[in-house]
Each structure stands twice: as C-alpha cells, then as structure tokens.
Amino acid sequence: MSVREFAERGADLELVGIQKRFPGFTAIEELDLTIPAGSFFALLGPSGCGKTTTLRLVAGLEEPTNGRILIGGRDVTGTKAHERPVNTVFQSYALFPHMSVLENVAFGLKRRRIGDALGRAHEALRLVELDHLAQRRPAQLSGGQQQRVALARAIVNRPALLLLDEPLGALDLKLRRQMQLELKTIQEEVGLTFLHVTHDQEEAMTMADTVAVMNKGAIEQMGAPAELYELPRTSFVANFLGQSNLFTGDVSGATDAAITVDIGGARVVVPTARAQRHQGRVTVGVRPEKVTLLREAPAEASEHNTLGPGRVIDASFSGVSTQYIVSVPGVGTVTVFAQNTGAGPVVGEGAEVWISWPVEHGFGLDDVPETEGRFAADDDTTSIAAQRREALVAELEEG
Amino acid sequence: MAFAAFQTAEVVPQAPRKRSRIALFLLLPGLLYLVLFFVTPLISLLLTSLQAPAEFGDIGQYEYAFNWQNYVTVMSDYWPHIVRSFGYALAATVFALLFSYPLAYFIGVKARRWPMLQALMLVLVIAPFFISFLLRTLAWKQLLSDESFIITSLKALSLMAPDAHFTGTPFAVIFGLTYNFIPFMTLPLYTTLERLDLRYLEAGSDLYANPFTVFRKVTIPLSMPGIVAGTLLTFIPAAGDYVNASRDFLGGPDTQMMGNVIEANFLVLLNYPAAAALSIILMAAILVIVGIYVKRSGTEDLL
C-alpha cells in the first residue's frame, strides 16, 4: 500500500520477534503481536514498560534492534516514518505552532499531493467540531481543542493504522470521557485500525476491543477487556487491571473439575479450567467485588470458598460501595467491595466477620507474586540501581 | 537604532497602570543617556549634512545652511559604493548564514546528548573574540597575500592564474566580512535551535514529509527568530564596515564601501557635510531594509 493513496479500510499490524535495545538497557525484550484490521487495540502498561517504544517502532520513529514489522502484510521494517501508511496522535499533540489549525490538518494531505487538501481538512475539522477555529493558531486553543485538532490532523489522512500515544492524558476527567466516546465513534465510522497506548486501565477497557497488558518490555496477557479482568493469568495483570485478593499456598488436591489449595490451613477451591497451574506452590485470587461479607460462620458448601473468622481493620465508604479490609489469621488481609444496595451486613471496624465467594469466580495465576511486602524497604544499592534504571527508561519513553 | 524596528514586534506592554510613574522614573537614566548620546549627535549629524562651504573659508570650513544638494552630490558621486556596501553585506550575510546554520544545528540539536561537546564547540565559536578583530583581519591579509604560502601553492598547482591576486578583490572583502560576523550569526541561531522541540520534526515525518520537506516546512520556520536576529546582527554592521574593505586590510581601490568613503571624507578630504550625508543615507537605508525584512519574515508570533 502506497502512502499516496487513501486507505479504504484499516490494515492489520504484525510485529514479529521485535526487540529494542537502547545503550545500557533493553526496552522491549521480545514482542510478537498481531492486530487484526479494523480493531481498536489498546496497549496498557505502567510507564517504562516499553509501550511507547512499541508505538514509535510502528510509526517508524525508532528502528528495532531485531524483528520485523508488517502493516497490511507489507514489511515496513526498513522504511522511514514518512513512507509508512501510519499516523500518530502524539501525547504532546505536537501541533506546528507556526501554522494555523487548518494548515496543520492539511499538512499530511499536501505532502501526499492529494487533491482538495483544504476542503478535506475542513471536513476533518467539522468531524471534531472545530471548523469555526480553522484560522486560529494552536496556541490560541484549549488543551481539549488542541487534542481534537491533533486527532483531525491524523485521521484526515485516512491512515491504514492510527497510533494514539496517551492522547487523552492531559485532559480533565469530563472532557476525557467525552473524547473517549468520540474516538470510539470515529473509529467505528471510519473503520480504521487503532493502536492506543495508555496507562489508564479504565480508558483501555472502555474503548478497546482487545487489550494487551505490557510489563517490563513484554506482553503479559492479551484479550478482550472482560476476559482479562475476569481471568487474569499473572499477578501483574491481576493487580494492574483493577484490584485482586491473592493467596499463595500448596495444591493439596486436584481433580478434573477443581484444584484445592491450602492457604494457611484454610482450603480454597478454584476451577481447574480457571487455574494456570495445577500442582506445587500456586497463587490463586478473587476480585474484591466478588467477595461477600458474613457476620456468622456459613454452613459448609462445596460451591463457596469461605475464610474466617477475621476482623475488619478498615471500612471506607465511597458512595456506591464500601471497601472493607479484613484481616484473616493465617491468610493475611482481604479486600471486600460491598455494594451499598441495602442487602448484606454493614459492619464497623473491629467486627468479627467471615468472607465467602463462589468457587467459579476464583482464578489461579501462572506466577507467584514477589514475596516481599508492598512496603518493604528498597534502599539497598541493588534496588536503588534498579530504580535509577526504571527512571531512565521512563524518561526515555517520554522523551 | 536599527533594532528599534526589530523590537516593536515583540513588545507587549502588560504593566499595570498605577506603576507607570515609577516605571517612567526608572526609565529616566536610560532616556537621558539616549538624549545625550544618541539624539543630540543625530541632530548634529543631520545639521552637518546640510552645511554649505563657508564663504571665503579654508578647506574644511563650513557654515549652517539648508544645502540639501549635498545628498544629491554624494548620491551621484558615491552610488557605486552604496550599491557595493549593501551588495557585499548581503553576500556576507548569506554566506555567514549558509556556514552558521549547519554549525548551529549541530551544536544545538545533534550535540544535545553530549553537553561537554556542546560547551566546547560554543567556546570555539566565541574564542576568536579573545583576539582583536583588527589583528585577525590583518592575519588573514598575511595568510592570503600574494607571497603567502597558500597563494603561492595555489599558483604552483595552477589553481590560480600566475598574475592573480586574492587581497584587494571583492571576494576577499566578502570573505573577511563573512569570517568576522560568523559568531554573530551562529549564536542567535544556536539559541533558537537549542530550544527546537524535536517532536515537531517527528510529527512532520509522521505526516509523510521527507527529511528535506521537514527541514523546509518545520525546522526553518521554527528557527526564523534566530535567522532574523542573526542576519540583522550580521547585515547591519557589515553594511557599515570599513575595516575589511580598507586598502590596509583585505580590500583594494575597487572594493571601497560606504564606511571607507565616509572615513575618507571625514578624515582626509575634510568634507564633513558629505560624510554626514553619507552616514544619514546609510542609516536610513538600513532602517528601511530592516523594517521591510522584519515585516516580511513574519516572525512576530514566534519572537
């Protein structure tokens, strides 16, 4: 596909064995990824995980150390940014300050010598409802308006693949919600392939068809948002995407249907199909909103896991729900989100409670979370070196 | 004073009204200085330029008059020098820009990752200032004289005709002007290029612009403030320069610029009105050229 013509529809993107090393560290270890044409794909991860580097590799602003990049089946690894049928909405927008809004939007069309560049630019500005500001300079617009101009400047070119680099990061919550919906609508209308990079899990889940969670230069897990949330495979995904209660113990029994894990004397049953590992030391978990708080010890039931008695050490009311933190001896602390529907007990700090959740909501992870506590001291030289490196990676990611 | 035209573009008065009296008071020393050392000499120069030779007077004796014909006379006598001045200054400005832009781009953009290299190169750009520019220009005269190693070698290699000279030619004068004003061109260019946000260049290449187009459509417009400042700092003094073109330095009889004829009229011919009229013409011409240039370059919103 030539950059001289408009993409009729989105193209699929394929990354094969991508590795990116910078002097001193590796930003991307080994990345294989296929994004089908016409989909809205989100790369989700903390800063410094390599997601922005991935985006820059696809845009052609960086060269991979190893591996190949294919857009619509064509190998573009060796081509320069201006030769790729790809446009980017930059995190900083990068609107040309010396051009009017209209000139900014028409820039790509003029470079490709596409007829009626100004007419098409006006049309794109109408799509983002900014045509009345076409003659202004970018500096005279608000952040949200600049963001929409950046979007118009990219989509006016009808790229086979549109890259979005945390484009909503600088917006306030309300505008952000509005832009999320607009982006989604535009994507459905024009049928392009969107690759969206973000660290905001809510944004990724509401907008994307497929989410890939990235950590330390590799994709941890990929799938539909609901699938990722309901069945995380690693402790990183379980904690980065929402919250999780994780318990680590040895498998004491396994059948075709379920595995039983011994957690400090208590038995927790997880369906075999929802567990990644079926023997040895494993970590199992459950989402806090799936857990019910009980004031009395429940009757033994095979379809529920029950822990307790424990003590409520913190209860914080947040309107729609109340978050309880329950300390269960031998197990640790468990977080419970109780919807304020009027059903279920309302307890205060210090109350004795049992917790329970249906077996089918549990999940078993592929790894065991690092044994160190969340607030363990990290001031030894190794940790400081690691932190420095992380900071450097983050800086490079942003720069 | 030529900078007055340059300055108006960026002045955005924001001072609250109440403090205007204090501001005026603080401006007083500066205003006083300007009246004493700028306005007074300017008026004196203007009056001198209109003087007529004193009746029965000696050479060099003039009296106040309204002898505007002085301007016509110097224009008809010295028009080749006037044209030459602006021609040489323009050529030197263009050459200095062509030489300085890549240099400033390298220091300000490519060397960003190595601050030590950046600092070293900046010092090297400024280092010539540690030697008087008269000495440096004289040194060039030595290096490029007919008996010098460079010229004899070029002649031996038949790269120069045996009877050709380098000093005394327009090329030598433009060379000297270019050399002497390169730091004035490089430093303002460096300050703008050093702040150039490379993300704009990435955005340009993302929008299908090849490297040359990115340079033409993004880098150049964004560095216009530096280009305007650098060209003004080079063009204005170069147009009035009388050292490089002088017979004692790199020039010859056929390369005399306005500065040289002003000097000759003032110090040798003792024709003060002619010298003053030439000065006024030089000043007015620079003011007009710079005014048009700043207006046309459209850098108001980038400054």
XYZ file of C-alpha atoms in Angstrom:
702
model
C 0.000 0.000 0.000
C 1.442 3.340 -1.025
C 1.279 6.441 1.101
C -0.036 8.249 -1.977
C -3.473 6.718 -1.694
C -6.135 6.728 0.970
C -6.610 3.544 2.912
C -10.018 2.115 2.066
C -10.073 0.346 5.384
C -7.763 -0.421 8.245
C -4.798 -2.708 7.738
C -3.621 -5.337 10.132
C -0.383 -4.869 12.001
C 2.017 -7.660 12.717
C 5.062 -7.445 14.940
C 7.376 -10.425 14.640
C 10.085 -11.034 17.227
C 10.591 -7.354 17.944
C 13.433 -6.442 20.238
C 14.598 -2.929 21.031
C 17.785 -2.172 22.907
C 18.987 1.253 23.887
C 22.535 1.771 25.096
C 22.539 0.287 28.581
C 19.127 -1.360 28.707
C 16.548 -3.286 26.784
C 13.203 -1.543 26.297
C 11.489 -4.463 24.570
C 12.639 -7.995 25.220
C 10.750 -9.958 22.627
C 7.424 -8.928 21.211
C 5.105 -10.825 18.910
C 1.802 -9.173 18.241
C -0.900 -9.303 15.619
C -3.593 -6.656 15.495
C -6.423 -7.503 13.108
C -7.611 -4.887 10.633
C -10.361 -2.573 11.834
C -9.918 -3.298 15.516
C -9.395 -0.956 18.413
C -6.368 -2.313 20.195
C -5.014 -0.956 23.484
C -1.513 -1.432 24.823
C -1.800 -0.993 28.555
C 1.072 -0.772 30.979
C 2.853 1.324 33.574
C 5.306 3.991 32.454
C 8.576 2.469 31.381
C 7.054 -0.826 30.266
C 8.002 -0.300 26.622
C 4.576 0.581 25.247
C 5.540 3.986 23.867
C 8.684 2.462 22.369
C 6.463 -0.101 20.638
C 4.348 2.692 19.213
C 7.401 4.602 18.000
C 8.707 1.455 16.336
C 5.448 1.058 14.460
C 5.431 4.732 13.475
C 8.998 4.435 12.202
C 10.448 6.920 14.679
C 12.710 4.206 16.116
C 14.335 1.227 14.480
C 14.004 -2.199 16.076
C 17.222 -3.970 17.067
C 15.707 -7.225 15.869
C 12.463 -8.355 14.335
C 10.077 -7.314 11.602
C 7.074 -5.006 11.359
C 4.355 -5.731 8.811
C 1.481 -3.413 8.004
C -1.233 -4.914 5.835
C 1.117 -7.780 5.031
C 3.871 -5.497 3.728
C 7.217 -5.489 5.523
C 7.898 -1.877 6.559
C 10.794 -2.569 8.943
C 13.321 -0.786 6.747
C 11.152 2.137 5.660
C 11.230 5.614 7.130
C 8.394 7.215 9.069
C 7.234 9.331 6.129
C 6.904 6.265 3.912
C 4.576 4.361 6.237
C 0.772 4.431 5.912
C 0.562 5.292 9.597
C -0.344 8.431 11.520
C 0.168 9.250 15.155
C -1.724 11.363 17.651
C 1.150 12.404 19.884
C 0.946 12.680 23.627
C 2.069 16.303 23.404
C -0.076 16.772 20.246
C 2.995 18.308 18.509
C 0.828 20.738 16.554
C 3.020 23.008 14.420
C 2.969 26.354 16.239
C 3.793 28.365 13.117
C 0.781 27.122 11.152
C -2.925 27.696 11.529
C -5.170 24.865 12.634
C -6.252 24.376 9.023
C -2.662 24.273 7.737
C -1.810 21.756 10.431
C -4.624 19.466 9.365
C -3.862 19.860 5.652
C -0.118 19.231 6.137
C -0.179 15.471 5.536
C -2.554 15.743 2.565
C -0.343 18.333 0.886
C 2.752 16.181 1.359
C 0.957 13.338 -0.380
C -0.316 15.711 -3.105
C -3.911 14.715 -2.525
C -6.370 16.989 -4.302
C -8.554 19.461 -2.410
C -6.394 19.299 0.715
C -8.069 22.325 2.290
C -11.573 21.008 1.612
C -10.744 17.683 3.201
C -9.077 19.457 6.132
C -12.251 21.476 6.715
C -14.243 18.265 6.579
C -11.996 16.635 9.210
C -12.291 19.722 11.401
C -16.074 19.536 11.110
C -15.880 15.948 12.314
C -14.175 17.103 15.518
C -16.442 20.181 15.636
C -13.662 22.722 15.357
C -14.149 24.087 11.843
C -15.005 27.521 13.229
C -11.471 27.767 14.669
C -9.690 26.771 11.441
C -7.764 30.043 11.117
C -6.503 30.120 14.706
C -3.022 29.175 15.807
C -2.702 26.073 18.033
C -1.523 28.235 20.949
C -4.902 30.001 20.920
C -6.788 26.770 21.616
C -7.541 24.971 24.859
C -5.970 21.609 25.640
C -9.070 19.687 24.624
C -9.362 21.591 21.364
C -5.688 21.003 20.577
C -6.212 17.321 21.206
C -9.090 17.270 18.726
C -7.004 19.114 16.141
C -4.250 16.523 16.613
C -6.831 13.816 16.048
C -8.208 15.549 12.947
C -4.666 16.016 11.607
C -4.104 12.270 11.868
C -7.439 10.870 10.663
C -7.752 13.262 7.715
C -5.041 11.163 6.068
C -7.149 8.012 6.382
C -4.122 6.018 7.557
C -4.383 2.253 7.471
C -3.254 2.359 11.070
C -3.783 5.134 13.581
C -1.475 5.290 16.579
C -2.635 7.047 19.728
C 0.032 7.832 22.303
C -1.843 8.570 25.540
C -3.689 11.296 23.689
C -6.176 11.909 26.491
C -3.587 12.165 29.230
C -3.675 15.949 29.516
C -7.443 16.299 29.631
C -9.670 16.631 32.650
C -11.972 13.785 33.538
C -15.167 15.083 31.928
C -13.532 16.014 28.634
C -11.717 12.735 28.707
C -14.923 10.724 28.915
C -16.373 12.761 26.075
C -13.269 12.273 23.934
C -13.214 8.544 24.668
C -16.719 8.236 23.279
C -15.881 10.433 20.294
C -12.770 8.419 19.490
C -14.717 5.204 19.644
C -17.420 6.636 17.374
C -14.879 7.894 14.869
C -13.134 4.542 14.829
C -16.393 2.755 14.112
C -17.364 5.304 11.466
C -14.131 5.273 9.503
C -13.251 1.647 10.168
C -9.548 2.240 10.689
C -7.244 0.154 12.844
C -6.470 1.982 16.079
C -3.493 1.195 18.269
C -3.917 3.028 21.535
C -1.189 3.256 24.148
C -2.235 4.160 27.664
C -1.521 3.582 31.326
C -5.154 4.190 32.260
C -6.781 0.781 32.650
C -10.289 2.178 32.662
C -9.659 4.003 29.392
C -8.217 0.878 27.808
C -11.109 -1.296 28.957
C -13.911 1.049 27.914
C -12.525 1.837 24.474
C -10.640 -1.164 23.147
C -11.856 -4.421 21.632
C -8.615 -6.065 22.644
C -6.279 -5.057 25.439
C -2.677 -6.185 25.776
C -1.139 -5.662 29.183
C 2.538 -4.869 28.883
C 5.148 -5.104 31.614
C 8.921 -4.866 31.510
C 9.157 -4.942 27.736
C 6.886 -7.925 27.161
C 3.164 -8.581 26.830
C 1.864 -10.307 29.948
C -1.610 -11.079 28.701
C -3.854 -10.147 25.828
C -7.583 -10.467 25.291
C -10.976 -8.817 25.447
C -11.274 -6.411 28.405
C -13.813 -8.566 30.274
C -11.749 -11.693 29.715
C -8.615 -10.025 31.080
C -10.466 -8.742 34.085
C -12.302 -11.948 34.924
C -9.413 -14.286 34.309
C -6.019 -12.643 34.814
C -3.153 -15.001 34.206
C -0.361 -13.271 36.098
C -0.142 -11.414 39.369
C 0.885 -8.259 37.470
C -2.300 -8.326 35.394
C -4.393 -9.204 38.437
C -3.143 -6.119 40.261
C -2.631 -3.660 37.404
C -6.096 -4.244 35.957
C -8.300 -3.498 38.941
C -7.587 -4.955 42.371
C -7.253 -8.565 43.425
C -7.053 -10.595 46.582
C -4.214 -13.032 46.064
C -3.419 -16.048 48.207
C -0.394 -18.303 47.831
C -0.294 -21.907 49.011
C 0.381 -25.511 48.021
C -2.028 -27.567 45.968
C -3.441 -30.205 48.284
C -5.801 -31.874 45.875
C -6.612 -31.755 42.179
C -9.459 -33.242 40.213
C -10.573 -32.676 36.631
C -13.019 -30.072 37.833
C -11.162 -28.162 40.521
C -7.932 -27.784 42.419
C -7.796 -27.304 46.153
C -5.152 -25.010 47.598
C -4.118 -24.953 51.218
C -3.864 -21.334 52.387
C -2.561 -21.205 55.954
C -4.824 -24.078 56.966
C -7.866 -22.896 55.046
C -8.977 -24.631 51.856
C -9.607 -22.612 48.708
C -11.090 -24.307 45.667
C -10.528 -22.967 42.145
C -11.955 -24.486 38.941
C -9.198 -26.338 37.067
C -10.135 -24.552 33.843
C -9.528 -21.177 35.508
C -6.160 -22.105 37.000
C -2.922 -21.839 35.058
C -1.003 -24.293 37.234
C -2.343 -27.381 38.887
C 0.384 -28.514 41.221
C 3.038 -27.290 43.616
C 3.015 -23.806 45.030
C 0.408 -21.659 43.325
C -1.250 -18.293 43.740
C -4.992 -18.046 43.491
C -7.142 -14.950 43.694
C -10.548 -13.358 43.607
C -11.761 -9.834 42.783
C -12.860 -7.822 45.851
C -16.365 -7.206 44.490
C -16.964 -10.943 44.157
C -16.418 -11.465 47.878
C -19.312 -11.338 50.335
C -19.016 -10.354 53.967
C -20.864 -12.521 56.504
C -21.493 -11.883 60.176
C -21.864 -15.560 61.071
C -19.942 -18.648 60.063
C -21.715 -20.041 56.997
C -22.605 -23.680 56.552
C -20.029 -25.696 54.635
C -20.934 -25.572 50.967
C -18.956 -27.016 48.101
C -19.803 -24.172 45.710
C -18.390 -21.466 48.013
C -14.963 -20.738 49.419
C -15.115 -19.448 52.962
C -12.395 -17.854 55.052
C -12.669 -16.727 58.628
C -13.271 -15.680 61.179
C -11.388 -12.437 60.589
C -11.554 -8.900 61.832
C -12.466 -5.767 59.921
C -9.455 -3.471 60.242
C -10.688 -0.752 57.940
C -14.003 0.259 56.408
C -14.144 3.170 53.979
C -17.379 4.404 52.494
C -17.172 5.718 48.909
C -20.798 6.249 47.947
C -21.724 3.390 45.652
C -19.741 0.906 47.670
C -17.897 0.363 50.899
C -14.403 -1.041 50.941
C -13.629 -3.333 53.841
C -10.195 -4.608 54.712
C -10.444 -7.820 56.659
C -7.536 -9.419 58.446
C -7.852 -13.194 58.453
C -5.344 -15.000 60.706
C -3.062 -17.286 58.696
C -4.252 -15.857 55.387
C -3.489 -12.142 55.505
C -5.656 -9.198 54.582
C -8.561 -9.492 52.197
C -10.242 -6.557 50.460
C -14.003 -6.649 50.039
C -16.112 -4.228 47.981
C -19.675 -4.272 49.228
C -22.248 -2.528 47.048
C -24.432 -0.223 49.085
C -27.660 -1.876 47.963
C -29.070 -2.299 51.454
C -28.622 -6.059 51.253
C -25.757 -7.562 53.226
C -24.390 -6.528 56.580
C -22.996 -3.124 57.435
C -20.203 -3.569 59.948
C -17.748 -1.269 61.658
C -14.067 -1.605 62.373
C -13.217 -4.437 64.753
C -16.255 -6.549 63.847
C -15.760 -10.299 63.544
C -16.657 -11.479 60.046
C -16.396 -14.374 57.606
C -15.806 -13.913 53.931
C -17.109 -16.043 51.152
C -17.098 -16.163 47.356
C -18.466 -18.544 44.726
C -15.864 -21.052 43.538
C -16.411 -20.151 39.864
C -15.145 -16.582 40.468
C -11.730 -17.661 41.694
C -8.722 -17.759 39.386
C -5.292 -19.358 39.548
C -2.210 -17.485 38.370
C 0.788 -18.589 36.373
C 3.281 -16.945 38.726
C 3.719 -16.231 42.387
C 3.846 -12.559 43.347
C 7.151 -11.356 44.701
C 7.340 -12.425 48.312
C 8.393 -9.006 49.555
C 5.718 -6.915 51.182
C 4.337 -3.965 49.336
C 6.068 -1.506 51.601
C 9.335 -3.374 52.110
C 12.360 -1.112 52.339
C 14.011 -0.702 48.972
C 17.019 1.386 49.876
C 19.787 -1.151 49.256
C 22.172 -0.485 46.361
C 20.579 -3.053 44.047
C 17.156 -1.511 44.471
C 18.483 1.988 44.002
C 20.240 0.890 40.829
C 17.037 -0.735 39.614
C 15.032 2.399 40.416
C 17.535 4.584 38.610
C 17.251 2.377 35.587
C 13.489 2.449 35.740
C 13.510 6.223 35.958
C 15.823 6.356 32.958
C 13.610 4.035 30.971
C 10.582 6.117 31.859
C 12.394 9.271 30.821
C 13.404 7.765 27.501
C 9.882 6.536 26.989
C 8.543 10.006 27.451
C 11.288 11.845 25.600
C 18.793 52.186 16.440
C 18.038 49.821 13.643
C 16.902 47.469 16.339
C 14.011 49.720 17.143
C 12.170 48.221 14.190
C 13.117 44.771 15.351
C 11.994 45.369 18.906
C 8.492 46.673 18.208
C 7.492 43.224 17.059
C 7.825 41.624 20.446
C 6.999 44.345 22.949
C 3.723 43.503 24.652
C 3.142 46.063 27.384
C 1.493 44.364 30.326
C 2.432 46.762 33.117
C -0.413 47.826 35.352
C -1.351 51.490 35.035
C -0.667 52.535 38.620
C 3.045 51.843 38.427
C 3.611 53.830 35.234
C 5.125 56.760 37.149
C 7.692 54.584 38.858
C 8.419 52.925 35.520
C 8.990 56.335 33.938
C 11.241 57.319 36.785
C 13.266 54.144 36.339
C 13.491 54.798 32.615
C 14.832 58.293 33.190
C 18.577 57.462 33.261
C 18.251 55.472 30.067
C 16.247 58.170 28.357
C 18.724 60.790 29.471
C 21.563 58.733 28.090
C 19.773 58.315 24.770
C 19.029 62.043 24.501
C 22.637 62.931 25.279
C 24.466 60.340 23.237
C 22.023 59.399 20.526
C 19.500 62.120 19.770
C 21.956 65.020 20.120
C 24.628 63.549 17.829
C 21.939 62.510 15.371
C 20.596 66.063 15.144
C 24.136 67.397 14.918
C 24.867 64.921 12.123
C 21.696 65.914 10.309
C 22.609 69.605 10.563
C 26.178 68.934 9.427
C 24.898 67.061 6.407
C 23.082 70.212 5.280
C 26.022 72.582 5.744
C 27.486 74.620 2.907
C 31.147 75.638 2.470
C 31.915 78.881 4.294
C 32.297 81.885 2.008
C 35.987 82.810 1.600
C 36.700 79.995 4.075
C 39.508 77.486 4.129
C 39.203 73.859 3.235
C 37.183 72.171 5.955
C 35.291 75.286 6.998
C 31.532 75.044 6.744
C 28.549 77.014 7.961
C 24.990 76.021 8.767
C 22.642 76.145 5.812
C 19.915 74.095 4.180
C 22.123 72.753 1.432
C 20.121 69.588 0.577
C 22.062 69.337 -2.679
C 24.750 67.636 -0.560
C 22.602 64.497 -0.687
C 22.269 64.659 -4.455
C 26.010 65.183 -4.831
C 27.049 62.254 -2.630
C 24.449 60.021 -4.226
C 25.775 60.754 -7.705
C 29.422 60.628 -6.588
C 29.266 57.558 -4.438
C 26.354 55.458 -5.708
C 28.716 52.590 -6.658
C 29.937 52.498 -3.048
C 26.395 52.490 -1.735
C 25.399 49.633 -4.021
C 28.639 47.812 -3.212
C 28.104 48.196 0.559
C 24.713 46.579 0.515
C 25.779 44.010 -2.076
C 28.796 42.921 -0.023
C 26.809 42.967 3.219
C 24.081 40.865 1.628
C 26.593 38.381 0.217
C 28.423 38.142 3.559
C 25.101 37.643 5.380
C 24.071 34.861 3.015
C 27.452 33.122 3.264
C 27.546 33.503 7.042
C 24.034 32.025 7.243
C 24.955 29.100 4.998
C 28.033 28.422 7.089
C 26.491 29.060 10.525
C 23.192 27.220 10.152
C 24.668 23.728 9.895
C 27.164 24.608 12.613
C 24.465 25.937 14.961
C 22.217 22.981 14.096
C 24.955 20.555 15.012
C 25.742 22.304 18.312
C 22.128 22.985 19.250
C 20.416 19.795 18.077
C 22.794 16.962 17.273
C 25.160 17.594 20.200
C 22.351 17.788 22.793
C 23.224 14.380 24.124
C 26.801 15.464 24.837
C 26.702 18.703 26.861
C 30.512 18.761 27.096
C 30.881 18.745 23.322
C 28.199 21.422 23.092
C 30.028 23.656 25.544
C 33.374 23.071 23.845
C 32.019 23.936 20.423
C 30.357 27.091 21.736
C 33.653 28.174 23.254
C 35.322 27.574 19.907
C 32.716 29.765 18.197
C 33.328 32.579 20.675
C 37.121 32.071 21.001
C 38.059 34.443 18.120
C 36.644 37.310 20.203
C 39.612 36.969 22.515
C 41.779 38.467 19.772
C 41.043 41.917 18.373
C 39.279 41.637 15.078
C 41.774 44.089 13.565
C 44.559 41.630 14.302
C 42.573 38.726 12.969
C 41.783 40.576 9.772
C 45.448 41.532 9.425
C 46.366 37.896 9.951
C 44.088 36.921 7.087
C 45.769 39.561 4.966
C 49.115 37.910 5.717
C 47.778 34.448 5.034
C 46.212 35.476 1.734
C 48.796 37.950 0.420
C 50.496 37.326 -2.901
C 53.683 35.995 -1.263
C 51.869 33.789 1.248
C 52.231 30.032 1.288
C 48.574 29.487 0.443
C 48.557 31.721 -2.617
C 51.981 30.575 -3.932
C 50.874 26.954 -3.501
C 47.615 27.606 -5.333
C 49.567 29.258 -8.128
C 52.085 26.402 -8.239
C 49.185 23.987 -8.575
C 47.755 26.163 -11.363
C 44.568 26.605 -9.372
C 45.123 30.363 -9.596
C 46.386 32.384 -12.558
C 50.051 33.453 -12.031
C 49.166 37.149 -12.098
C 46.003 36.869 -9.996
C 45.612 38.360 -6.511
C 43.368 37.436 -3.676
C 43.646 40.500 -1.440
C 42.103 43.577 -2.949
C 39.340 41.643 -4.675
C 35.631 41.806 -3.791
C 35.875 38.133 -2.958
C 38.495 38.848 -0.262
C 36.311 41.585 1.279
C 33.226 39.376 1.344
C 35.375 36.591 2.771
C 36.626 38.894 5.546
C 33.138 40.181 6.344
C 31.744 36.652 6.422
C 34.537 35.431 8.677
C 34.245 38.332 11.103
C 30.465 38.065 11.504
C 30.077 34.301 11.739
C 29.882 34.311 15.570
C 27.152 36.975 15.443
C 25.208 34.718 13.124
C 25.920 31.454 14.917
C 24.989 32.456 18.455
C 21.390 33.625 17.841
C 20.837 30.624 15.566
C 22.182 28.363 18.284
C 19.850 29.803 20.936
C 16.757 29.111 18.813
C 17.885 25.713 17.556
C 18.859 24.632 21.035
C 15.225 25.066 22.096
C 13.818 23.454 18.958
C 11.317 20.799 20.003
C 12.272 17.703 18.045
C 8.775 16.306 18.464
C 7.625 18.721 15.762
C 10.123 17.155 13.385
C 8.840 13.703 14.287
C 5.280 14.880 13.705
C 6.376 16.185 10.308
C 7.879 12.869 9.249
C 4.831 11.064 10.625
C 2.740 13.228 8.280
C 4.575 11.978 5.182
C 7.154 14.785 4.905
C 10.580 13.602 3.780
C 13.598 14.944 5.698
C 14.130 17.803 3.246
C 10.482 18.881 3.465
C 10.549 18.631 7.260
C 13.568 20.952 7.216
C 11.902 23.392 4.814
C 8.421 23.372 6.334
C 9.116 22.849 10.029
C 12.728 23.410 11.072
C 13.315 26.618 9.100
C 10.048 28.341 10.115
C 10.582 27.395 13.749
C 14.128 28.796 13.687
C 13.076 32.065 11.991
C 13.626 34.148 15.152
C 17.265 33.030 15.173
C 17.636 33.570 11.449
C 16.186 37.085 11.669
C 18.305 38.040 14.685
C 21.470 36.547 13.172
C 21.034 38.145 9.765
C 20.348 41.553 11.339
C 23.374 41.267 13.614
C 25.451 40.470 10.533
C 23.901 42.656 7.850
C 23.711 45.925 9.780
C 27.350 46.118 10.941
C 28.601 44.567 7.698
C 26.917 47.292 5.624
C 28.721 49.976 7.597
C 32.028 48.134 7.952
C 35.147 50.000 6.819
C 37.890 47.650 8.028
C 37.645 44.604 5.769
C 37.213 46.693 2.615
C 40.020 49.069 3.518
C 43.203 49.073 1.435
C 45.161 48.410 4.639
C 43.328 45.133 5.164
C 41.661 42.871 2.634
C 40.339 45.482 0.222
C 41.684 47.480 -2.687
C 40.797 50.636 -4.622
C 37.883 48.896 -6.310
C 36.313 47.445 -3.194
C 35.659 50.616 -1.183
C 32.420 50.538 0.763
C 30.372 53.371 2.286
C 32.305 53.144 5.523
C 35.524 53.793 3.645
C 34.236 56.837 1.801
C 32.713 58.253 4.979
C 36.092 57.831 6.649
C 37.918 59.394 3.684
C 35.539 62.354 3.504
C 35.706 62.934 7.197
C 39.403 62.467 7.860
C 41.175 63.059 4.566
C 39.041 65.299 2.370
C 37.628 67.146 5.384
C 34.292 67.256 3.571
C 32.170 66.948 6.717
C 28.790 67.577 5.065
C 29.418 64.813 2.519
C 30.488 62.379 5.265
C 27.426 63.282 7.345
C 25.076 62.963 4.380
C 26.513 59.537 3.563
C 26.064 58.450 7.199
C 22.442 59.563 7.183
C 21.827 57.740 3.896
C 23.432 54.584 5.283
C 21.343 54.736 8.430
C 18.086 55.446 6.620
C 18.699 52.708 4.066
C 19.435 50.144 6.777
C 16.337 51.201 8.690
C 14.127 50.807 5.621
C 15.667 47.470 4.592
C 15.457 46.021 8.108
C 11.919 47.287 8.575
C 10.746 45.607 5.378
C 12.689 42.458 6.229
C 11.228 42.073 9.714
C 7.745 42.787 8.416
C 8.087 40.276 5.587
C 9.689 37.490 7.617
C 6.516 37.317 9.710
C 8.251 36.270 12.894
C 6.121 38.408 15.208
C 4.316 35.486 16.797
C 7.452 33.392 17.171
C 9.601 36.031 18.856
